[in-house]
Amino acid sequence: MQADITSRIRKDLSENADEKTKNSSSRFFKEEVKCLGVKTSIVGKIAKDYFKEMQKSGKADKKNVFFLAEELLKSDYCEEAYIAFDWAYQVRDQYTEDDFPVFERWIENYVNNWAKCDTLCNHAVGSFIEEFPEFVDNLKTWAKSDNRWFRRAAAVTLVLPARKGLFLPEVFAIANILLTDKDDLVRKGYGWMLKEASKPHQQEVFEYVMRNKKEMPRTSLRYAIEKFPPDLRAEAMKK
């Protein structure tokens, strides 16, 4: 069953791959990426259909799903990583504290572009942190990593929780650690986190930006203030 499902997924993906999609996907990345060239909507449907099949056959338990996810991740294809991380999110009601090291290992071993980072961290890891908030401090450790994907992960994991108004002190703590980061994708990541935090906490994020705008790279600043009203945006952009 396990080998069978991954080989069937791979067959479906290769049958839906096309060169035009493959070429257009690679334009979104500065680094070399391994993509088959399958449209995101089709990848999403394949992920959903096979997950339903696993549910029907009683194979959608977390242990099995994580095992299959890891098998898919080993190929390094973006589309297979999307399915793996989508499935990991689908079993979020089965998460336990023991899953944090699994997510950490996946970032270390399999995340090598911003799309993989965001697909895993926005949903699966973000949901985990909401359920087990005592792990939020681990994100500060990620933010100090030499690995750019851990640093981006520290910020994008809090994007959806921040939108709900959660973890504001941690949002600012992570932004402080990443404030002058040299990596463009890390700068965009923490700017995005601040932007989402500004939706429920506009005044606090505005004050944070005003305090730090001399050090903050313009990329991060522009992301952070994107949802501000025009007058606050203009104030923040002043030299």
PDB file of C-alpha atoms in Angstrom:
ATOM      1  CA  MET A   1       0.000   0.000   0.000  1.00  0.00           C
ATOM      2  CA  GLN A   2       2.701   2.509   1.005  1.00  0.00           C
ATOM      3  CA  ALA A   3       5.030   1.991  -1.955  1.00  0.00           C
ATOM      4  CA  ASP A   4       1.985   1.660  -4.183  1.00  0.00           C
ATOM      5  CA  ILE A   5       0.494   5.035  -3.239  1.00  0.00           C
ATOM      6  CA  THR A   6       3.745   6.956  -3.778  1.00  0.00           C
ATOM      7  CA  SER A   7       4.363   5.309  -7.149  1.00  0.00           C
ATOM      8  CA  ARG A   8       0.767   6.066  -8.249  1.00  0.00           C
ATOM      9  CA  ILE A   9       1.164   9.689  -7.164  1.00  0.00           C
ATOM     10  CA  ARG A  10       4.411   9.929  -9.125  1.00  0.00           C
ATOM     11  CA  LYS A  11       2.713   8.451 -12.198  1.00  0.00           C
ATOM     12  CA  ASP A  12      -0.179  10.961 -11.918  1.00  0.00           C
ATOM     13  CA  LEU A  13       2.232  13.849 -11.514  1.00  0.00           C
ATOM     14  CA  SER A  14       4.372  12.860 -14.498  1.00  0.00           C
ATOM     15  CA  GLU A  15       1.261  12.456 -16.662  1.00  0.00           C
ATOM     16  CA  ASN A  16       0.187  16.008 -15.759  1.00  0.00           C
ATOM     17  CA  ALA A  17       3.602  17.630 -16.185  1.00  0.00           C
ATOM     18  CA  ASP A  18       4.249  20.047 -19.022  1.00  0.00           C
ATOM     19  CA  GLU A  19       7.315  21.969 -20.126  1.00  0.00           C
ATOM     20  CA  LYS A  20       5.597  25.376 -20.165  1.00  0.00           C
ATOM     21  CA  THR A  21       4.569  25.084 -16.490  1.00  0.00           C
ATOM     22  CA  LYS A  22       8.031  23.792 -15.621  1.00  0.00           C
ATOM     23  CA  ASN A  23       9.718  26.800 -17.240  1.00  0.00           C
ATOM     24  CA  SER A  24       7.328  29.312 -15.699  1.00  0.00           C
ATOM     25  CA  SER A  25       7.710  27.808 -12.186  1.00  0.00           C
ATOM     26  CA  SER A  26      11.487  28.138 -12.239  1.00  0.00           C
ATOM     27  CA  ARG A  27      11.131  31.910 -12.827  1.00  0.00           C
ATOM     28  CA  PHE A  28       9.798  32.311  -9.273  1.00  0.00           C
ATOM     29  CA  PHE A  29      13.054  31.102  -7.729  1.00  0.00           C
ATOM     30  CA  LYS A  30      16.570  32.496  -7.695  1.00  0.00           C
ATOM     31  CA  GLU A  31      18.036  29.158  -6.654  1.00  0.00           C
ATOM     32  CA  GLU A  32      17.964  25.987  -8.753  1.00  0.00           C
ATOM     33  CA  VAL A  33      14.712  24.088  -8.078  1.00  0.00           C
ATOM     34  CA  LYS A  34      13.564  20.624  -9.024  1.00  0.00           C
ATOM     35  CA  CYS A  35      10.052  20.861 -10.471  1.00  0.00           C
ATOM     36  CA  LEU A  36       8.145  18.457 -12.685  1.00  0.00           C
ATOM     37  CA  GLY A  37       6.008  21.237 -14.120  1.00  0.00           C
ATOM     38  CA  VAL A  38       2.530  20.415 -12.783  1.00  0.00           C
ATOM     39  CA  LYS A  39       0.035  23.227 -12.165  1.00  0.00           C
ATOM     40  CA  THR A  40      -0.573  23.936  -8.464  1.00  0.00           C
ATOM     41  CA  SER A  41      -4.334  23.347  -8.806  1.00  0.00           C
ATOM     42  CA  ILE A  42      -3.667  19.842 -10.180  1.00  0.00           C
ATOM     43  CA  VAL A  43      -1.096  19.055  -7.463  1.00  0.00           C
ATOM     44  CA  GLY A  44      -3.650  20.196  -4.853  1.00  0.00           C
ATOM     45  CA  LYS A  45      -6.321  17.911  -6.345  1.00  0.00           C
ATOM     46  CA  ILE A  46      -3.941  14.920  -6.387  1.00  0.00           C
ATOM     47  CA  ALA A  47      -3.039  15.577  -2.724  1.00  0.00           C
ATOM     48  CA  LYS A  48      -6.718  15.784  -1.781  1.00  0.00           C
ATOM     49  CA  ASP A  49      -7.832  12.711  -3.742  1.00  0.00           C
ATOM     50  CA  TYR A  50      -5.150  10.441  -2.330  1.00  0.00           C
ATOM     51  CA  PHE A  51      -5.677  11.707   1.206  1.00  0.00           C
ATOM     52  CA  LYS A  52      -9.395  10.877   0.887  1.00  0.00           C
ATOM     53  CA  GLU A  53      -8.444   7.425  -0.357  1.00  0.00           C
ATOM     54  CA  MET A  54      -6.232   6.918   2.720  1.00  0.00           C
ATOM     55  CA  GLN A  55      -9.060   8.062   4.982  1.00  0.00           C
ATOM     56  CA  LYS A  56     -11.459   5.566   3.414  1.00  0.00           C
ATOM     57  CA  SER A  57      -9.012   2.707   3.837  1.00  0.00           C
ATOM     58  CA  GLY A  58      -8.211   3.707   7.442  1.00  0.00           C
ATOM     59  CA  LYS A  59      -4.618   4.641   6.535  1.00  0.00           C
ATOM     60  CA  ALA A  60      -4.799   8.355   7.369  1.00  0.00           C
ATOM     61  CA  ASP A  61      -3.224   7.963  10.795  1.00  0.00           C
ATOM     62  CA  LYS A  62      -0.347  10.342  11.481  1.00  0.00           C
ATOM     63  CA  LYS A  63       2.320   7.654  11.607  1.00  0.00           C
ATOM     64  CA  ASN A  64       1.481   6.416   8.119  1.00  0.00           C
ATOM     65  CA  VAL A  65       0.982   9.925   6.709  1.00  0.00           C
ATOM     66  CA  PHE A  66       4.342  11.135   8.058  1.00  0.00           C
ATOM     67  CA  PHE A  67       6.055   8.018   6.678  1.00  0.00           C
ATOM     68  CA  LEU A  68       4.583   8.596   3.197  1.00  0.00           C
ATOM     69  CA  ALA A  69       5.340  12.328   3.413  1.00  0.00           C
ATOM     70  CA  GLU A  70       8.995  11.553   4.060  1.00  0.00           C
ATOM     71  CA  GLU A  71       9.074   9.126   1.105  1.00  0.00           C
ATOM     72  CA  LEU A  72       7.733  11.890  -1.147  1.00  0.00           C
ATOM     73  CA  LEU A  73      10.174  14.455   0.256  1.00  0.00           C
ATOM     74  CA  LYS A  74      13.164  12.289  -0.649  1.00  0.00           C
ATOM     75  CA  SER A  75      12.609  12.928  -4.381  1.00  0.00           C
ATOM     76  CA  ASP A  76      13.253  16.685  -3.887  1.00  0.00           C
ATOM     77  CA  TYR A  77      10.519  17.582  -6.412  1.00  0.00           C
ATOM     78  CA  CYS A  78       8.524  20.682  -5.432  1.00  0.00           C
ATOM     79  CA  GLU A  79       5.215  19.024  -6.311  1.00  0.00           C
ATOM     80  CA  GLU A  80       5.895  15.992  -4.110  1.00  0.00           C
ATOM     81  CA  ALA A  81       6.958  18.255  -1.238  1.00  0.00           C
ATOM     82  CA  TYR A  82       3.693  20.190  -1.630  1.00  0.00           C
ATOM     83  CA  ILE A  83       1.700  16.948  -1.234  1.00  0.00           C
ATOM     84  CA  ALA A  84       3.838  15.818   1.734  1.00  0.00           C
ATOM     85  CA  PHE A  85       3.401  19.106   3.603  1.00  0.00           C
ATOM     86  CA  ASP A  86      -0.287  19.351   2.749  1.00  0.00           C
ATOM     87  CA  TRP A  87      -0.859  15.882   4.207  1.00  0.00           C
ATOM     88  CA  ALA A  88       1.142  16.771   7.321  1.00  0.00           C
ATOM     89  CA  TYR A  89      -1.289  19.667   7.846  1.00  0.00           C
ATOM     90  CA  GLN A  90      -4.339  17.438   7.247  1.00  0.00           C
ATOM     91  CA  VAL A  91      -3.452  15.347  10.328  1.00  0.00           C
ATOM     92  CA  ARG A  92      -2.977  18.383  12.603  1.00  0.00           C
ATOM     93  CA  ASP A  93      -5.658  17.106  15.008  1.00  0.00           C
ATOM     94  CA  GLN A  94      -3.315  14.162  15.722  1.00  0.00           C
ATOM     95  CA  TYR A  95      -0.226  16.280  16.553  1.00  0.00           C
ATOM     96  CA  THR A  96       1.694  15.621  19.744  1.00  0.00           C
ATOM     97  CA  GLU A  97       4.728  17.356  21.238  1.00  0.00           C
ATOM     98  CA  ASP A  98       6.950  14.686  19.655  1.00  0.00           C
ATOM     99  CA  ASP A  99       6.247  16.101  16.197  1.00  0.00           C
ATOM    100  CA  PHE A 100       8.363  19.219  16.624  1.00  0.00           C
ATOM    101  CA  PRO A 101      11.685  17.381  16.009  1.00  0.00           C
ATOM    102  CA  VAL A 102      10.119  15.824  12.888  1.00  0.00           C
ATOM    103  CA  PHE A 103       9.266  19.249  11.447  1.00  0.00           C
ATOM    104  CA  GLU A 104      12.702  20.514  12.403  1.00  0.00           C
ATOM    105  CA  ARG A 105      14.359  17.595  10.609  1.00  0.00           C
ATOM    106  CA  TRP A 106      12.220  18.167   7.504  1.00  0.00           C
ATOM    107  CA  ILE A 107      13.333  21.793   7.334  1.00  0.00           C
ATOM    108  CA  GLU A 108      16.949  20.776   7.769  1.00  0.00           C
ATOM    109  CA  ASN A 109      16.913  17.953   5.218  1.00  0.00           C
ATOM    110  CA  TYR A 110      14.241  18.786   2.655  1.00  0.00           C
ATOM    111  CA  VAL A 111      13.462  22.522   2.620  1.00  0.00           C
ATOM    112  CA  ASN A 112      15.619  24.215  -0.016  1.00  0.00           C
ATOM    113  CA  ASN A 113      13.416  26.957  -1.472  1.00  0.00           C
ATOM    114  CA  TRP A 114      10.901  29.506  -0.203  1.00  0.00           C
ATOM    115  CA  ALA A 115       7.857  27.616  -1.527  1.00  0.00           C
ATOM    116  CA  LYS A 116       8.689  24.460   0.451  1.00  0.00           C
ATOM    117  CA  CYS A 117       9.468  26.575   3.520  1.00  0.00           C
ATOM    118  CA  ASP A 118       6.166  28.441   3.377  1.00  0.00           C
ATOM    119  CA  THR A 119       3.985  25.420   2.527  1.00  0.00           C
ATOM    120  CA  LEU A 120       5.292  23.520   5.555  1.00  0.00           C
ATOM    121  CA  CYS A 121       5.621  26.383   8.039  1.00  0.00           C
ATOM    122  CA  ASN A 122       2.531  28.492   7.312  1.00  0.00           C
ATOM    123  CA  HIS A 123       0.218  25.562   7.878  1.00  0.00           C
ATOM    124  CA  ALA A 124       1.617  22.484   9.635  1.00  0.00           C
ATOM    125  CA  VAL A 125       4.222  24.164  11.855  1.00  0.00           C
ATOM    126  CA  GLY A 126       2.032  27.237  12.482  1.00  0.00           C
ATOM    127  CA  SER A 127      -0.825  24.979  13.636  1.00  0.00           C
ATOM    128  CA  PHE A 128       1.567  23.006  15.833  1.00  0.00           C
ATOM    129  CA  ILE A 129       2.787  26.205  17.556  1.00  0.00           C
ATOM    130  CA  GLU A 130      -0.797  27.324  18.174  1.00  0.00           C
ATOM    131  CA  GLU A 131      -1.573  23.986  19.790  1.00  0.00           C
ATOM    132  CA  PHE A 132       1.697  23.756  21.740  1.00  0.00           C
ATOM    133  CA  PRO A 133       2.641  27.400  22.404  1.00  0.00           C
ATOM    134  CA  GLU A 134       5.450  26.374  24.754  1.00  0.00           C
ATOM    135  CA  PHE A 135       7.460  25.569  21.585  1.00  0.00           C
ATOM    136  CA  VAL A 136       7.335  29.151  20.288  1.00  0.00           C
ATOM    137  CA  ASP A 137      10.688  29.967  21.897  1.00  0.00           C
ATOM    138  CA  ASN A 138      12.323  27.362  19.635  1.00  0.00           C
ATOM    139  CA  LEU A 139      11.568  29.705  16.742  1.00  0.00           C
ATOM    140  CA  LYS A 140      13.984  32.225  18.260  1.00  0.00           C
ATOM    141  CA  THR A 141      16.690  29.547  18.035  1.00  0.00           C
ATOM    142  CA  TRP A 142      15.765  28.986  14.373  1.00  0.00           C
ATOM    143  CA  ALA A 143      16.063  32.736  13.786  1.00  0.00           C
ATOM    144  CA  LYS A 144      19.726  32.559  14.848  1.00  0.00           C
ATOM    145  CA  SER A 145      20.552  29.611  12.565  1.00  0.00           C
ATOM    146  CA  ASP A 146      23.153  29.715   9.788  1.00  0.00           C
ATOM    147  CA  ASN A 147      20.569  27.983   7.606  1.00  0.00           C
ATOM    148  CA  ARG A 148      18.559  30.634   5.717  1.00  0.00           C
ATOM    149  CA  TRP A 149      15.478  28.365   5.598  1.00  0.00           C
ATOM    150  CA  PHE A 150      15.382  28.018   9.385  1.00  0.00           C
ATOM    151  CA  ARG A 151      15.603  31.813   9.635  1.00  0.00           C
ATOM    152  CA  ARG A 152      12.759  32.317   7.168  1.00  0.00           C
ATOM    153  CA  ALA A 153      10.824  29.488   8.880  1.00  0.00           C
ATOM    154  CA  ALA A 154      11.080  31.302  12.237  1.00  0.00           C
ATOM    155  CA  ALA A 155       9.095  34.186  10.745  1.00  0.00           C
ATOM    156  CA  VAL A 156       6.670  32.491   8.342  1.00  0.00           C
ATOM    157  CA  THR A 157       5.590  29.948  10.992  1.00  0.00           C
ATOM    158  CA  LEU A 158       3.980  32.885  12.828  1.00  0.00           C
ATOM    159  CA  VAL A 159       2.272  34.432   9.772  1.00  0.00           C
ATOM    160  CA  LEU A 160      -1.164  32.843  10.353  1.00  0.00           C
ATOM    161  CA  PRO A 161      -1.051  32.942  14.183  1.00  0.00           C
ATOM    162  CA  ALA A 162      -0.002  36.630  13.963  1.00  0.00           C
ATOM    163  CA  ARG A 163      -2.972  37.347  11.688  1.00  0.00           C
ATOM    164  CA  LYS A 164      -5.185  36.060  14.523  1.00  0.00           C
ATOM    165  CA  GLY A 165      -3.484  38.414  16.969  1.00  0.00           C
ATOM    166  CA  LEU A 166      -1.419  35.705  18.681  1.00  0.00           C
ATOM    167  CA  PHE A 167       2.235  35.736  19.822  1.00  0.00           C
ATOM    168  CA  LEU A 168       2.846  39.491  19.410  1.00  0.00           C
ATOM    169  CA  PRO A 169       5.832  39.575  21.848  1.00  0.00           C
ATOM    170  CA  GLU A 170       7.415  36.654  19.962  1.00  0.00           C
ATOM    171  CA  VAL A 171       6.747  38.327  16.609  1.00  0.00           C
ATOM    172  CA  PHE A 172       8.737  41.350  17.772  1.00  0.00           C
ATOM    173  CA  ALA A 173      11.454  39.179  19.355  1.00  0.00           C
ATOM    174  CA  ILE A 174      11.961  37.273  16.080  1.00  0.00           C
ATOM    175  CA  ALA A 175      11.865  40.490  14.040  1.00  0.00           C
ATOM    176  CA  ASN A 176      14.578  41.879  16.371  1.00  0.00           C
ATOM    177  CA  ILE A 177      16.820  38.860  15.749  1.00  0.00           C
ATOM    178  CA  LEU A 178      16.285  39.032  11.967  1.00  0.00           C
ATOM    179  CA  LEU A 179      16.239  42.846  11.760  1.00  0.00           C
ATOM    180  CA  THR A 180      19.428  43.348   9.718  1.00  0.00           C
ATOM    181  CA  ASP A 181      19.604  39.891   8.121  1.00  0.00           C
ATOM    182  CA  LYS A 182      21.504  39.957   4.834  1.00  0.00           C
ATOM    183  CA  ASP A 183      19.270  37.394   3.090  1.00  0.00           C
ATOM    184  CA  ASP A 184      16.515  38.875   0.910  1.00  0.00           C
ATOM    185  CA  LEU A 185      14.134  35.928   1.486  1.00  0.00           C
ATOM    186  CA  VAL A 186      14.578  36.202   5.259  1.00  0.00           C
ATOM    187  CA  ARG A 187      13.932  39.955   5.076  1.00  0.00           C
ATOM    188  CA  LYS A 188      10.739  39.357   3.111  1.00  0.00           C
ATOM    189  CA  GLY A 189       9.728  36.600   5.545  1.00  0.00           C
ATOM    190  CA  TYR A 190       9.899  38.721   8.677  1.00  0.00           C
ATOM    191  CA  GLY A 191       8.359  41.701   6.865  1.00  0.00           C
ATOM    192  CA  TRP A 192       5.417  39.455   5.964  1.00  0.00           C
ATOM    193  CA  MET A 193       5.114  38.298   9.579  1.00  0.00           C
ATOM    194  CA  LEU A 194       4.960  41.953  10.732  1.00  0.00           C
ATOM    195  CA  LYS A 195       2.384  42.776   8.043  1.00  0.00           C
ATOM    196  CA  GLU A 196       0.087  39.998   9.295  1.00  0.00           C
ATOM    197  CA  ALA A 197       0.601  41.094  12.912  1.00  0.00           C
ATOM    198  CA  SER A 198      -0.349  44.647  11.895  1.00  0.00           C
ATOM    199  CA  LYS A 199      -3.880  43.553  10.931  1.00  0.00           C
ATOM    200  CA  PRO A 200      -4.990  42.986  14.549  1.00  0.00           C
ATOM    201  CA  HIS A 201      -2.221  45.124  16.112  1.00  0.00           C
ATOM    202  CA  GLN A 202      -1.756  48.109  13.799  1.00  0.00           C
ATOM    203  CA  GLN A 203      -0.592  50.617  16.398  1.00  0.00           C
ATOM    204  CA  GLU A 204       1.947  48.294  18.044  1.00  0.00           C
ATOM    205  CA  VAL A 205       3.469  47.265  14.700  1.00  0.00           C
ATOM    206  CA  PHE A 206       3.542  50.896  13.532  1.00  0.00           C
ATOM    207  CA  GLU A 207       5.418  51.892  16.707  1.00  0.00           C
ATOM    208  CA  TYR A 208       7.802  48.963  16.228  1.00  0.00           C
ATOM    209  CA  VAL A 209       8.528  50.009  12.631  1.00  0.00           C
ATOM    210  CA  MET A 210       9.065  53.645  13.619  1.00  0.00           C
ATOM    211  CA  ARG A 211      11.519  52.609  16.341  1.00  0.00           C
ATOM    212  CA  ASN A 212      13.495  50.349  14.024  1.00  0.00           C
ATOM    213  CA  LYS A 213      13.161  51.820  10.549  1.00  0.00           C
ATOM    214  CA  LYS A 214      16.704  53.224  10.478  1.00  0.00           C
ATOM    215  CA  GLU A 215      18.148  49.695  10.760  1.00  0.00           C
ATOM    216  CA  MET A 216      15.351  47.837   8.966  1.00  0.00           C
ATOM    217  CA  PRO A 217      16.058  46.988   5.302  1.00  0.00           C
ATOM    218  CA  ARG A 218      13.632  48.720   2.907  1.00  0.00           C
ATOM    219  CA  THR A 219      12.350  45.330   1.686  1.00  0.00           C
ATOM    220  CA  SER A 220      11.227  44.349   5.199  1.00  0.00           C
ATOM    221  CA  LEU A 221       9.846  47.813   5.843  1.00  0.00           C
ATOM    222  CA  ARG A 222       7.733  47.833   2.673  1.00  0.00           C
ATOM    223  CA  TYR A 223       6.292  44.415   3.458  1.00  0.00           C
ATOM    224  CA  ALA A 224       5.574  45.341   7.086  1.00  0.00           C
ATOM    225  CA  ILE A 225       3.632  48.531   6.290  1.00  0.00           C
ATOM    226  CA  GLU A 226       1.713  47.239   3.265  1.00  0.00           C
ATOM    227  CA  LYS A 227      -1.651  47.127   5.081  1.00  0.00           C
ATOM    228  CA  PHE A 228      -1.265  50.431   6.929  1.00  0.00           C
ATOM    229  CA  PRO A 229      -3.526  53.351   5.954  1.00  0.00           C
ATOM    230  CA  PRO A 230      -1.828  55.783   3.519  1.00  0.00           C
ATOM    231  CA  ASP A 231      -0.912  58.376   6.175  1.00  0.00           C
ATOM    232  CA  LEU A 232       0.888  55.835   8.387  1.00  0.00           C
ATOM    233  CA  ARG A 233       2.585  54.305   5.345  1.00  0.00           C
ATOM    234  CA  ALA A 234       3.878  57.710   4.283  1.00  0.00           C
ATOM    235  CA  GLU A 235       5.114  58.438   7.816  1.00  0.00           C
ATOM    236  CA  ALA A 236       6.947  55.083   7.988  1.00  0.00           C
ATOM    237  CA  MET A 237       8.586  55.592   4.571  1.00  0.00           C
ATOM    238  CA  LYS A 238      10.030  58.998   5.450  1.00  0.00           C
ATOM    239  CA  LYS A 239      13.817  58.953   5.627  1.00  0.00           C
TER     240      LYS A 239
END
